[in-house]
Tab-separated table of C-alpha atoms (C1' of nucleotides) in Angstrom:
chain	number	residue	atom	x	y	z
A	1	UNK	CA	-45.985	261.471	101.733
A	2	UNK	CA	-48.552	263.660	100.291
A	3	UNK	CA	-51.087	262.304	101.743
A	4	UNK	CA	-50.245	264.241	104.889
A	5	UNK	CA	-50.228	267.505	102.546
A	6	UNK	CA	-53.364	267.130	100.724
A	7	UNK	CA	-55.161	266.499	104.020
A	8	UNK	CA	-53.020	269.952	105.363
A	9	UNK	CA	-54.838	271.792	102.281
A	10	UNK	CA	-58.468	269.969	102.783
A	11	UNK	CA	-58.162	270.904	106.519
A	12	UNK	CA	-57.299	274.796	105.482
A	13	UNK	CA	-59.888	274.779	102.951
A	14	UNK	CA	-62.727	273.489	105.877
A	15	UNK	CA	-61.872	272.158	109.397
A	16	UNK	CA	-63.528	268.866	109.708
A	17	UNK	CA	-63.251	265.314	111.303
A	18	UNK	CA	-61.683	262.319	110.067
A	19	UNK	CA	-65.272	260.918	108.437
A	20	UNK	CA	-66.046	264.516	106.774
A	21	UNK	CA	-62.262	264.092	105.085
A	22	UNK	CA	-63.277	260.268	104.147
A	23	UNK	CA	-65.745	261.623	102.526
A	24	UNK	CA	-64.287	264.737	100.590
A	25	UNK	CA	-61.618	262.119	99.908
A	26	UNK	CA	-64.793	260.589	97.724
A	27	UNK	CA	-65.743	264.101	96.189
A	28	UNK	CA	-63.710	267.092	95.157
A	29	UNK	CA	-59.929	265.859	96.644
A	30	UNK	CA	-60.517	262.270	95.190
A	31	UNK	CA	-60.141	263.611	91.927
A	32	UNK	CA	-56.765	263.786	92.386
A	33	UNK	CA	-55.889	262.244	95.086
A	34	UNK	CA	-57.373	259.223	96.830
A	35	UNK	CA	-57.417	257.467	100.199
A	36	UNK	CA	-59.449	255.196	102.458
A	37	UNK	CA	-60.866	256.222	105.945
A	38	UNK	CA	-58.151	253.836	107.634
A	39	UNK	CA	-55.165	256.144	105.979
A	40	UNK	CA	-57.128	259.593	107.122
A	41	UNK	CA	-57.555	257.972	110.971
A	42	UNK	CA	-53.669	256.657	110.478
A	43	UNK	CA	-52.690	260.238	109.594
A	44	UNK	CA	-54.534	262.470	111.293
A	45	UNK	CA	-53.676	260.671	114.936
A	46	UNK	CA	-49.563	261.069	113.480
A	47	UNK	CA	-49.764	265.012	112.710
A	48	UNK	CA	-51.895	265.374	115.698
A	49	UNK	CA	-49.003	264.144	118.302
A	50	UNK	CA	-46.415	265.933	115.880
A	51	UNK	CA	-48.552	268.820	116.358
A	52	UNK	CA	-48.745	270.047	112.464
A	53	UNK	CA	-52.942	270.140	113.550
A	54	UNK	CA	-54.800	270.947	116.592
A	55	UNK	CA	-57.909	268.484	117.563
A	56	UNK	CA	-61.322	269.679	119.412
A	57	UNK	CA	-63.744	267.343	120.627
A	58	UNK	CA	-67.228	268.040	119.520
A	59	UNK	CA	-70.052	266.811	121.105
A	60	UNK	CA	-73.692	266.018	118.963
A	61	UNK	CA	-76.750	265.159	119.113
A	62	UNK	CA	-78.162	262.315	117.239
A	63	UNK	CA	-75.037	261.202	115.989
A	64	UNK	CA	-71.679	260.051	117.478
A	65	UNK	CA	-69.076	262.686	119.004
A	66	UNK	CA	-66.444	264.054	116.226
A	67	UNK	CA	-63.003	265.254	116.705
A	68	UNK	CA	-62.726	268.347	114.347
A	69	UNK	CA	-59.299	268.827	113.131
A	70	UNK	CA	-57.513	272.170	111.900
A	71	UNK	CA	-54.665	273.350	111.210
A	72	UNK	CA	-51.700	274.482	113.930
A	73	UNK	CA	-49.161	276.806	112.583
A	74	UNK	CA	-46.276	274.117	112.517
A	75	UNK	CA	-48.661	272.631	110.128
A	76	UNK	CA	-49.132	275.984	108.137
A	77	UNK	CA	-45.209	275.931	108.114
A	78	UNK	CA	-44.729	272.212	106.788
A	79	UNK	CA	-47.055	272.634	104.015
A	80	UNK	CA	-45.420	275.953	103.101
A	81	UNK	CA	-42.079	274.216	103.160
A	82	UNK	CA	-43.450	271.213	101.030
A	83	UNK	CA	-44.661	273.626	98.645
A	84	UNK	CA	-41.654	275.265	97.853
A	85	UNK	CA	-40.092	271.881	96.875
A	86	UNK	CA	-39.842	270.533	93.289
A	87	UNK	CA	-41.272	267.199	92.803
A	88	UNK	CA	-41.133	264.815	89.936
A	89	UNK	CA	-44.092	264.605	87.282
A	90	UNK	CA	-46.297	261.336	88.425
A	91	UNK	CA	-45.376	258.058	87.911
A	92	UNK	CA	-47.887	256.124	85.638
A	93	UNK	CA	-50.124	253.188	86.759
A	94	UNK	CA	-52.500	251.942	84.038
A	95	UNK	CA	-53.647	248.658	84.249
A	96	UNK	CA	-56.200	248.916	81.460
A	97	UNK	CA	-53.112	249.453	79.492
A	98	UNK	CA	-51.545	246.134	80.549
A	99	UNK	CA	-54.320	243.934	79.572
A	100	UNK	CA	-54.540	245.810	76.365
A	101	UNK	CA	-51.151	245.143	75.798
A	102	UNK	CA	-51.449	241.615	77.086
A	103	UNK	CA	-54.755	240.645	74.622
A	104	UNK	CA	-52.223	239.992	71.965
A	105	UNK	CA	-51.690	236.946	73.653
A	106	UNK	CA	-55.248	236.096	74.134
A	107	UNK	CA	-58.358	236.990	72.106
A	108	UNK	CA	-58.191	240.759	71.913
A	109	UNK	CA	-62.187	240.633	70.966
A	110	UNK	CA	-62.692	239.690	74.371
A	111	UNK	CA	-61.472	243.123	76.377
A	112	UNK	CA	-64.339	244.953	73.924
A	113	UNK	CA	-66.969	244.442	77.150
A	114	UNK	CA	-64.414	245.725	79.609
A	115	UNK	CA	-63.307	249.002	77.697
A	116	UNK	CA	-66.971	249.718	76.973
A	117	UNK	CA	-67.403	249.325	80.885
A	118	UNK	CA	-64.352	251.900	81.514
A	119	UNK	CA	-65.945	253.925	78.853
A	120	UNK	CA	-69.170	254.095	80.522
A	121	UNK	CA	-67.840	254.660	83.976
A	122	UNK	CA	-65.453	257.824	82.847
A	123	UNK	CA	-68.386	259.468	80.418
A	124	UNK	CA	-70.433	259.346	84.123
A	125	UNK	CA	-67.538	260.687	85.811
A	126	UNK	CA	-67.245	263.398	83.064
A	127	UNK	CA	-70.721	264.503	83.627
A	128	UNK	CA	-70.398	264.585	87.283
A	129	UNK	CA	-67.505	266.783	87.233
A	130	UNK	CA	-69.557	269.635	84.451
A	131	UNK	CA	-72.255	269.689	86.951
A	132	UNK	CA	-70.031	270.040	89.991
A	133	UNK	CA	-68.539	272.849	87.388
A	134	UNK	CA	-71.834	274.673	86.992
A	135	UNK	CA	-72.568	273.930	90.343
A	136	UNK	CA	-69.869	275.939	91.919
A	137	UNK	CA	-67.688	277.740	89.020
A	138	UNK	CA	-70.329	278.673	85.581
A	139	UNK	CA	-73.903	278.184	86.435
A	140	UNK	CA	-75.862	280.609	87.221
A	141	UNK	CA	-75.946	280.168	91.550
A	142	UNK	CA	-72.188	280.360	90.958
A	143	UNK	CA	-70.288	283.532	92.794
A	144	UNK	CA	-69.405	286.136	89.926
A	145	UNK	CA	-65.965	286.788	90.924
A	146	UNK	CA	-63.730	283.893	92.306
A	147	UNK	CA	-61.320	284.467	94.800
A	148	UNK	CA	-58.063	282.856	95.037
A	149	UNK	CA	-58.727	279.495	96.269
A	150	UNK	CA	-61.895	279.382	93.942
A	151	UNK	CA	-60.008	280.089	90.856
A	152	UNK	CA	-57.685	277.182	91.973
A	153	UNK	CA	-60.248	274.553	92.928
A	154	UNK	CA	-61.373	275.714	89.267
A	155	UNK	CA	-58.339	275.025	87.321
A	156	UNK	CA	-57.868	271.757	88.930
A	157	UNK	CA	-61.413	270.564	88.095
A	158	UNK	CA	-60.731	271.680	84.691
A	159	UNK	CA	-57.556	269.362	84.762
A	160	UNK	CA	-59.847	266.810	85.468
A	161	UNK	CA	-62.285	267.347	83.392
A	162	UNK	CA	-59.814	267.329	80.251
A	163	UNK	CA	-58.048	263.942	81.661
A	164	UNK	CA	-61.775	262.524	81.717
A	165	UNK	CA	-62.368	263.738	77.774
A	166	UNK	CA	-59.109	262.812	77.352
A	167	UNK	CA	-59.490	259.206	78.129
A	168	UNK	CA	-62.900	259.254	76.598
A	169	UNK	CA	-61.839	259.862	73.152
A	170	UNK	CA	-58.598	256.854	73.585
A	171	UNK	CA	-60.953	254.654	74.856
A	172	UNK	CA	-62.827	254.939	71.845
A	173	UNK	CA	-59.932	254.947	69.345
A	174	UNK	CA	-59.038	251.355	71.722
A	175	UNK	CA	-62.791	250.265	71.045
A	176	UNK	CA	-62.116	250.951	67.038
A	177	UNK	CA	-58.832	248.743	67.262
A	178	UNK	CA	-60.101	245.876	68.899
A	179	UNK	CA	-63.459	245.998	66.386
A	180	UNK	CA	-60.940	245.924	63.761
A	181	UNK	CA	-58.668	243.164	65.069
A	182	UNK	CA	-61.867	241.424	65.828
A	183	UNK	CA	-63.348	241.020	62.338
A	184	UNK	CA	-60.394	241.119	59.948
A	185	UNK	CA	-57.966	238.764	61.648
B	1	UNK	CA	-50.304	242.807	91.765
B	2	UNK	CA	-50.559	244.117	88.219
B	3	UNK	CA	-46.513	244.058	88.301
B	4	UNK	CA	-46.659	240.419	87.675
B	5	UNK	CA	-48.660	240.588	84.528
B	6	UNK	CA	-46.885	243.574	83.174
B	7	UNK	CA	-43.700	241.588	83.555
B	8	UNK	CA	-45.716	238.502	82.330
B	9	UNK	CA	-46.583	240.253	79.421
B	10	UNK	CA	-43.459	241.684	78.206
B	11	UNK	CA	-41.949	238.434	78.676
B	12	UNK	CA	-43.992	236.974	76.119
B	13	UNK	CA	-43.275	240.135	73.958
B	14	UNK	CA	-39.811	239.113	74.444
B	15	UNK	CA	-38.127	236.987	76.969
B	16	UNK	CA	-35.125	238.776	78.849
B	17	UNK	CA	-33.190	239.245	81.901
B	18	UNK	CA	-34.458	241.353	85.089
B	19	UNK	CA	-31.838	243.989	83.728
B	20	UNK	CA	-33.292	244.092	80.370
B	21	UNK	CA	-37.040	244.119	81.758
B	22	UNK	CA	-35.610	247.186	84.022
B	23	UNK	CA	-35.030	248.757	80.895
B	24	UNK	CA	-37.816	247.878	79.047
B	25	UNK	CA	-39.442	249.887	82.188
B	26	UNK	CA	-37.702	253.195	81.324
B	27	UNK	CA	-38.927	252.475	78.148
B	28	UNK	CA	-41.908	251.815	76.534
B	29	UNK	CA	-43.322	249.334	79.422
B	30	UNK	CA	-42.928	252.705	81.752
B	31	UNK	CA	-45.186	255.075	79.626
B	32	UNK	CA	-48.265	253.126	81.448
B	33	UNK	CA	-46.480	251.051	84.587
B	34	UNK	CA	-43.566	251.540	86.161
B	35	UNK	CA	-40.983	249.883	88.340
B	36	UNK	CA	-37.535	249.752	89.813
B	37	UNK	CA	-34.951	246.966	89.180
B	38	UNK	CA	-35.857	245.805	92.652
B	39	UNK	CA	-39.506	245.328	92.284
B	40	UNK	CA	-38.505	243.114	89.026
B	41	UNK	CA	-35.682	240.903	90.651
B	42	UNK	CA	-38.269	240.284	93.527
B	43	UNK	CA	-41.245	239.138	91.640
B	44	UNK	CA	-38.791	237.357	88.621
B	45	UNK	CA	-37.702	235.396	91.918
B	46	UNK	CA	-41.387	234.497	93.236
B	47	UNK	CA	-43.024	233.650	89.692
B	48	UNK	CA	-40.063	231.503	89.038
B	49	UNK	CA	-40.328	229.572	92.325
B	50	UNK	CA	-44.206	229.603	91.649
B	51	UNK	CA	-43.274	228.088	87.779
B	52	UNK	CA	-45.026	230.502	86.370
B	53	UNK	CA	-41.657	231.418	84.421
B	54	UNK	CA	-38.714	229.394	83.422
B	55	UNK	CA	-34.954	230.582	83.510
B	56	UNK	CA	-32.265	229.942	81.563
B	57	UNK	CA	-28.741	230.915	82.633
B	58	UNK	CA	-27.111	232.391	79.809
B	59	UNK	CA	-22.975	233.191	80.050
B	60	UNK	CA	-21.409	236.027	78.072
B	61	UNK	CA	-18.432	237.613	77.294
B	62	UNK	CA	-17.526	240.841	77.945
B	63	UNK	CA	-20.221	241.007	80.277
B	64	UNK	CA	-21.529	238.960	83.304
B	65	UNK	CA	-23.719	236.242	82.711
B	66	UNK	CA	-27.371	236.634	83.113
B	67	UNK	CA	-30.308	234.298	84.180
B	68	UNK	CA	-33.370	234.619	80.797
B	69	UNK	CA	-36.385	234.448	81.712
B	70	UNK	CA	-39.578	233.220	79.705
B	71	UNK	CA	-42.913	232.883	79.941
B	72	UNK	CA	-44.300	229.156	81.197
B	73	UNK	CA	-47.442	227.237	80.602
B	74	UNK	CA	-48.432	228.274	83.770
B	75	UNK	CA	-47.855	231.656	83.671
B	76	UNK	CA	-49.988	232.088	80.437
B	77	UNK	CA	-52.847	230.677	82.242
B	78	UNK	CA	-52.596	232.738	85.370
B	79	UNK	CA	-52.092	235.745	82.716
B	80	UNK	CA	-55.523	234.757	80.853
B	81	UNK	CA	-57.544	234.302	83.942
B	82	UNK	CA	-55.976	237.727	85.150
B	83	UNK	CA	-57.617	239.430	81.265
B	84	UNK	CA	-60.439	238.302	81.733
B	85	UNK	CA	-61.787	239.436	85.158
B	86	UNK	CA	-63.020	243.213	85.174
B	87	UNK	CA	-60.589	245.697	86.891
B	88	UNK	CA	-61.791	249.295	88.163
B	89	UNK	CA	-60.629	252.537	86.925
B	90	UNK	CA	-57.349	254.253	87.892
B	91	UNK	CA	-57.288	255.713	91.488
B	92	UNK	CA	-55.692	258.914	90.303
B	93	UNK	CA	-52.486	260.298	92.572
B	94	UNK	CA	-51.710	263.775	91.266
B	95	UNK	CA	-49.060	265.792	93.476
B	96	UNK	CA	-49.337	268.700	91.593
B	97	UNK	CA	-52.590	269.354	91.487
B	98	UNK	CA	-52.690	269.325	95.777
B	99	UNK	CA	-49.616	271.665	95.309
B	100	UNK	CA	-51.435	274.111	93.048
B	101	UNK	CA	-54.433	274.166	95.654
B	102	UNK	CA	-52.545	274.336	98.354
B	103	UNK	CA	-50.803	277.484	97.008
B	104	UNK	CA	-54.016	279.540	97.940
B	105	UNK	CA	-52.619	279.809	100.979
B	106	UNK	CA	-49.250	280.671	100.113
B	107	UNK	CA	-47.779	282.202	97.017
B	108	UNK	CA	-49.485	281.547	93.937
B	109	UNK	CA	-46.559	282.924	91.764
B	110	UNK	CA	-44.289	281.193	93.543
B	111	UNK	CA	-45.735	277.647	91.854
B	112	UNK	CA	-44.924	279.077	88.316
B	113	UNK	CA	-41.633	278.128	88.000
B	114	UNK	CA	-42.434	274.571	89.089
B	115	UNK	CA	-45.346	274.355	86.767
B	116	UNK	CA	-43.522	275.207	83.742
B	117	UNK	CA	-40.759	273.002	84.891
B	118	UNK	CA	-43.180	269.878	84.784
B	119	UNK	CA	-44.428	271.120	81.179
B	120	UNK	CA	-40.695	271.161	80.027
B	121	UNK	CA	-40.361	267.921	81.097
B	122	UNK	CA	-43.953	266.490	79.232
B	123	UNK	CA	-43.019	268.288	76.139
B	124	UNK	CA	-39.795	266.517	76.105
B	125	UNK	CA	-41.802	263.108	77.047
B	126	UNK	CA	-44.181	263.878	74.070
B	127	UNK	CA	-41.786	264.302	71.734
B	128	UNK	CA	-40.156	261.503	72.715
B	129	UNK	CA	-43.519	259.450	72.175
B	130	UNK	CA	-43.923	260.945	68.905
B	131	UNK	CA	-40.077	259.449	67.742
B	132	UNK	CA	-41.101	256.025	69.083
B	133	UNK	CA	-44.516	256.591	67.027
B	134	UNK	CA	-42.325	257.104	63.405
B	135	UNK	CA	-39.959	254.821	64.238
B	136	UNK	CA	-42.159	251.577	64.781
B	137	UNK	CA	-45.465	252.289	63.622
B	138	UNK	CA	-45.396	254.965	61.026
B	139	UNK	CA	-42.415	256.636	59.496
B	140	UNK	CA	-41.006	255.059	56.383
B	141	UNK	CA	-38.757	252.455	58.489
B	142	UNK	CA	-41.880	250.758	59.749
B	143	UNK	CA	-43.455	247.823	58.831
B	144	UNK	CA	-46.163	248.232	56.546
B	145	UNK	CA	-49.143	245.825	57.832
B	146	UNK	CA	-48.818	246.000	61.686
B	147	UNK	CA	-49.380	242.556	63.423
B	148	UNK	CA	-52.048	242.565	66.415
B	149	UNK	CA	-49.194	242.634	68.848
B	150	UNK	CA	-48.346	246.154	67.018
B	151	UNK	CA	-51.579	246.960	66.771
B	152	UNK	CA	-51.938	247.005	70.223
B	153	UNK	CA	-48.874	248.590	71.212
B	154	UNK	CA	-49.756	251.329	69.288
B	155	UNK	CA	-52.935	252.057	70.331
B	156	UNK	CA	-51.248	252.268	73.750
B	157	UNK	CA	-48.739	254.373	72.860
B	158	UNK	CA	-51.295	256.741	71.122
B	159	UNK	CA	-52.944	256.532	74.834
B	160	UNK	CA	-49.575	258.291	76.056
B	161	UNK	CA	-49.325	260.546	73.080
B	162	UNK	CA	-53.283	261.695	73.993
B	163	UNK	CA	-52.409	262.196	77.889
B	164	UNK	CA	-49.515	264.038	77.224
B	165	UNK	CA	-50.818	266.549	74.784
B	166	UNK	CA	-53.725	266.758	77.362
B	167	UNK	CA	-51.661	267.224	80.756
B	168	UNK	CA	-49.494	269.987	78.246
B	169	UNK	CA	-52.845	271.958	77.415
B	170	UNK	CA	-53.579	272.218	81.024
B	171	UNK	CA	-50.495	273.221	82.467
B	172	UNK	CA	-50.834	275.635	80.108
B	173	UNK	CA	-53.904	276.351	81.415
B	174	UNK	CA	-52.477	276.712	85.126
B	175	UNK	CA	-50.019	278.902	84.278
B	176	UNK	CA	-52.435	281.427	82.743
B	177	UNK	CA	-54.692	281.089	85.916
B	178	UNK	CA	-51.438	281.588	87.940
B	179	UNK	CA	-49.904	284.633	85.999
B	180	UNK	CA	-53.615	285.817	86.059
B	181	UNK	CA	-53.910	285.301	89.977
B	182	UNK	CA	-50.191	287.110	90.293
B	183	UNK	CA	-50.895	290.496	88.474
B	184	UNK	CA	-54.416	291.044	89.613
B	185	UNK	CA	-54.667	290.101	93.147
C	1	DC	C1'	-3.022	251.770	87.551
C	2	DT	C1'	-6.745	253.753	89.393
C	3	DT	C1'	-11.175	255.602	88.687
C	4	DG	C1'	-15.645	255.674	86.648
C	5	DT	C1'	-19.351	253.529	83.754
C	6	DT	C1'	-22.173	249.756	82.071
C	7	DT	C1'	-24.072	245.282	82.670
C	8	DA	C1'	-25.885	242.201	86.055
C	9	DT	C1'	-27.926	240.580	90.525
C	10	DG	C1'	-29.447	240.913	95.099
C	11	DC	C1'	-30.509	241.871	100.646
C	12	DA	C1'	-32.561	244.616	104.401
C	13	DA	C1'	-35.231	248.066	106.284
C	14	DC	C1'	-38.687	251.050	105.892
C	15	DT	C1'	-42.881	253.502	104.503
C	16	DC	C1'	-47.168	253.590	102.217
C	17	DG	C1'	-51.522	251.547	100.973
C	18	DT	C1'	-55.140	247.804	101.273
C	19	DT	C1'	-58.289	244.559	103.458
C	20	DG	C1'	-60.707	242.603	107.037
C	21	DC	C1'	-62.596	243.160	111.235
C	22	DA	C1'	-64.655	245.536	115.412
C	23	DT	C1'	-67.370	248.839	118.067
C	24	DA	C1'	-71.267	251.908	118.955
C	25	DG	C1'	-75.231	255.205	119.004
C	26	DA	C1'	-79.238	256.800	116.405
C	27	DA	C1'	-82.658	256.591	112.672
C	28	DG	C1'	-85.799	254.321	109.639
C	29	DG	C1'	-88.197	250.634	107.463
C	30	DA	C1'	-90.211	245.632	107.305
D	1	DT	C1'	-88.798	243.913	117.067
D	2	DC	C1'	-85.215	243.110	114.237
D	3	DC	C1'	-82.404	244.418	110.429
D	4	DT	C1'	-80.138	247.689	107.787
D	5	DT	C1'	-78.027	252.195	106.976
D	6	DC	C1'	-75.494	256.266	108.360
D	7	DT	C1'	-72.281	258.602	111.308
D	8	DA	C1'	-67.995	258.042	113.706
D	9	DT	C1'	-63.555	255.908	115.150
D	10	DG	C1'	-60.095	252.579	115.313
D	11	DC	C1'	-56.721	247.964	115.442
D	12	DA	C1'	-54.063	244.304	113.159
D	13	DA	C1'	-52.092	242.027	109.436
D	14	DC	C1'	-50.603	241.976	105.083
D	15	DG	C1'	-48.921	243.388	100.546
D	16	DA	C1'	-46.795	246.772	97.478
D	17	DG	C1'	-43.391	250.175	96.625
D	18	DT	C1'	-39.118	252.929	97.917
D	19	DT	C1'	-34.390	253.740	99.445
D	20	DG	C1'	-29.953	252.595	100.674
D	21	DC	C1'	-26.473	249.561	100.309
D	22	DA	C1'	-23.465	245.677	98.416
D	23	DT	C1'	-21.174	242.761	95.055
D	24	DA	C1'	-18.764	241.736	90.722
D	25	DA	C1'	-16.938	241.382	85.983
D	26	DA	C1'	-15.500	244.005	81.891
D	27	DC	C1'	-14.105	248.029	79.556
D	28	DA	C1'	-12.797	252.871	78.638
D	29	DA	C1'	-10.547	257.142	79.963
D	30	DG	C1'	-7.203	259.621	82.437
DNA sequence: CTTGTTTATGCAACTCGTTGCATAGAAGGA
DNA sequence: TCCTTCTATGCAACGAGTTGCATAAACAAG
């Protein structure tokens, strides 16, 4: 359930509405944790009537009323509680490595296109996560001195950023392999 | 439904039992998908009915009997077809990393225990990956020219070797921000 | 001789996540 | 004017994954 808890820490970071999450959800919390707009409704109407967040309406011009949600202080307390638990290191979903896995069976030569696809898609990732870096943490419109929460945000980027290089440099040392397999058979 | 393959595939690695595939999944099949002896039984039971796999009840001694499952014609197919359509990217699902910022607004220091708790735990998992690595692919007990079906499963397992050392650096990483965050507030 | 462990299979209930569809006001372009 | 896009919210159905429980044979330890 930590959905509920990484839309406790969005909403602490920045009130907002159930879109403005859908769309963080696409941005900075999506790099480590993802979920549709359906999921963010779902959950927001549940904590609402357990009362972990409070809801005001807000009425605008030119666009649709919002509901801005924050954060009640039985929410504060749940998080603070979840926090304090352990939990167990993630369990691992990799498709990619699957079909890998499964191209002995077939013609391995014929996953090359789809790695170089993966490839291209996490070296655009990569760069999109340096710039959101400089953006907000090293460039020069970047605060000096980071407080707290910046320093966190930070570090977690920075996991990201080495999981993207990370899988960068495998998917290359896959590339190799199936070149390999490919011509001397 | 990537279960189905992954138990498609390491059926054709080796056929087995749902108990032996539930091992396989605390093994090597679990360093990139994993799954509980109840996901297996369930899906063994569908592809069967679907003929995608055949049984064969086998009766032993000293032990109860147990239904062996293998691959079928029609499984192979629906396997192919399944390699050679494009999949997307990982959605990632990191707990931690909504724990670590959520601790901005609670304890920081109180997340250091837990933190170095998870890089016990990948240390141990990385050297675990490393014993695998000597044992079948390139200590002195391993074959010397690697088959593509090795080939493969090596690359793979250099994938978890990579990811580990990775995720290790940056807890590393955390902790310093952490310890950093706790004596200089 | 009872208790616990390993091998072996399975049901039922539940929660979580995905997909498709629906509505609706305002803005902007063809 | 119509069609698409963006903001904004939501229902219904389905599929995937988790948790708890149950059974049963064989063996090993106390």
């Amino acid at each position: 359930m930590a959905l509920d808890h990484a839309i406790l820490v969005s909403l602490l970071e920045k009130p907002g509405s159930g879109y403005e999450l859908a769309r963080r959800f696409e941005r900075s919390i999506g790099y480590f944790w993802t979920a549709t707009h359906q999921q963010i409704y779902r959950v927001l109407k549940r904590m609402e009537s357990d009362g972990w967040i409070d809801v005001r309406e807000v009425p605008q011009q030119s666009r649709p009323d919002k509901k801005e949600y924050s954060v009640a202080a039985l929410g504060r307390t749940v998080l603070a509680e979840w926090l304090h638990e352990p939990i167990e290191p993630e369990s691992v979903r990799h498709e990619l490595a699957v079909k890998i896995r499964g191209a002995a069976f077939d013609d391995p030569a014929a996953l090359i296109r789809e790695v170089e696809r993966h490839h291209h898609k996490h070296t655009e990732r990569l760069a999109h996560y340096l710039a959101g870096e400089r953006r907000d943490f090293t460039g020069p419109d970047a605060p000096e001195a980071l407080d707290t929460g910046e320093e966190l945000q930070h570090v977690v980027l920075r996991g990201g950023i080495a999981y993207e290089r990370m899988t960068i440099a495998w998917l290359e040392d896959v590339l190799a392999t199936l070149r390999r397999l490919g011509t001397a058979p």
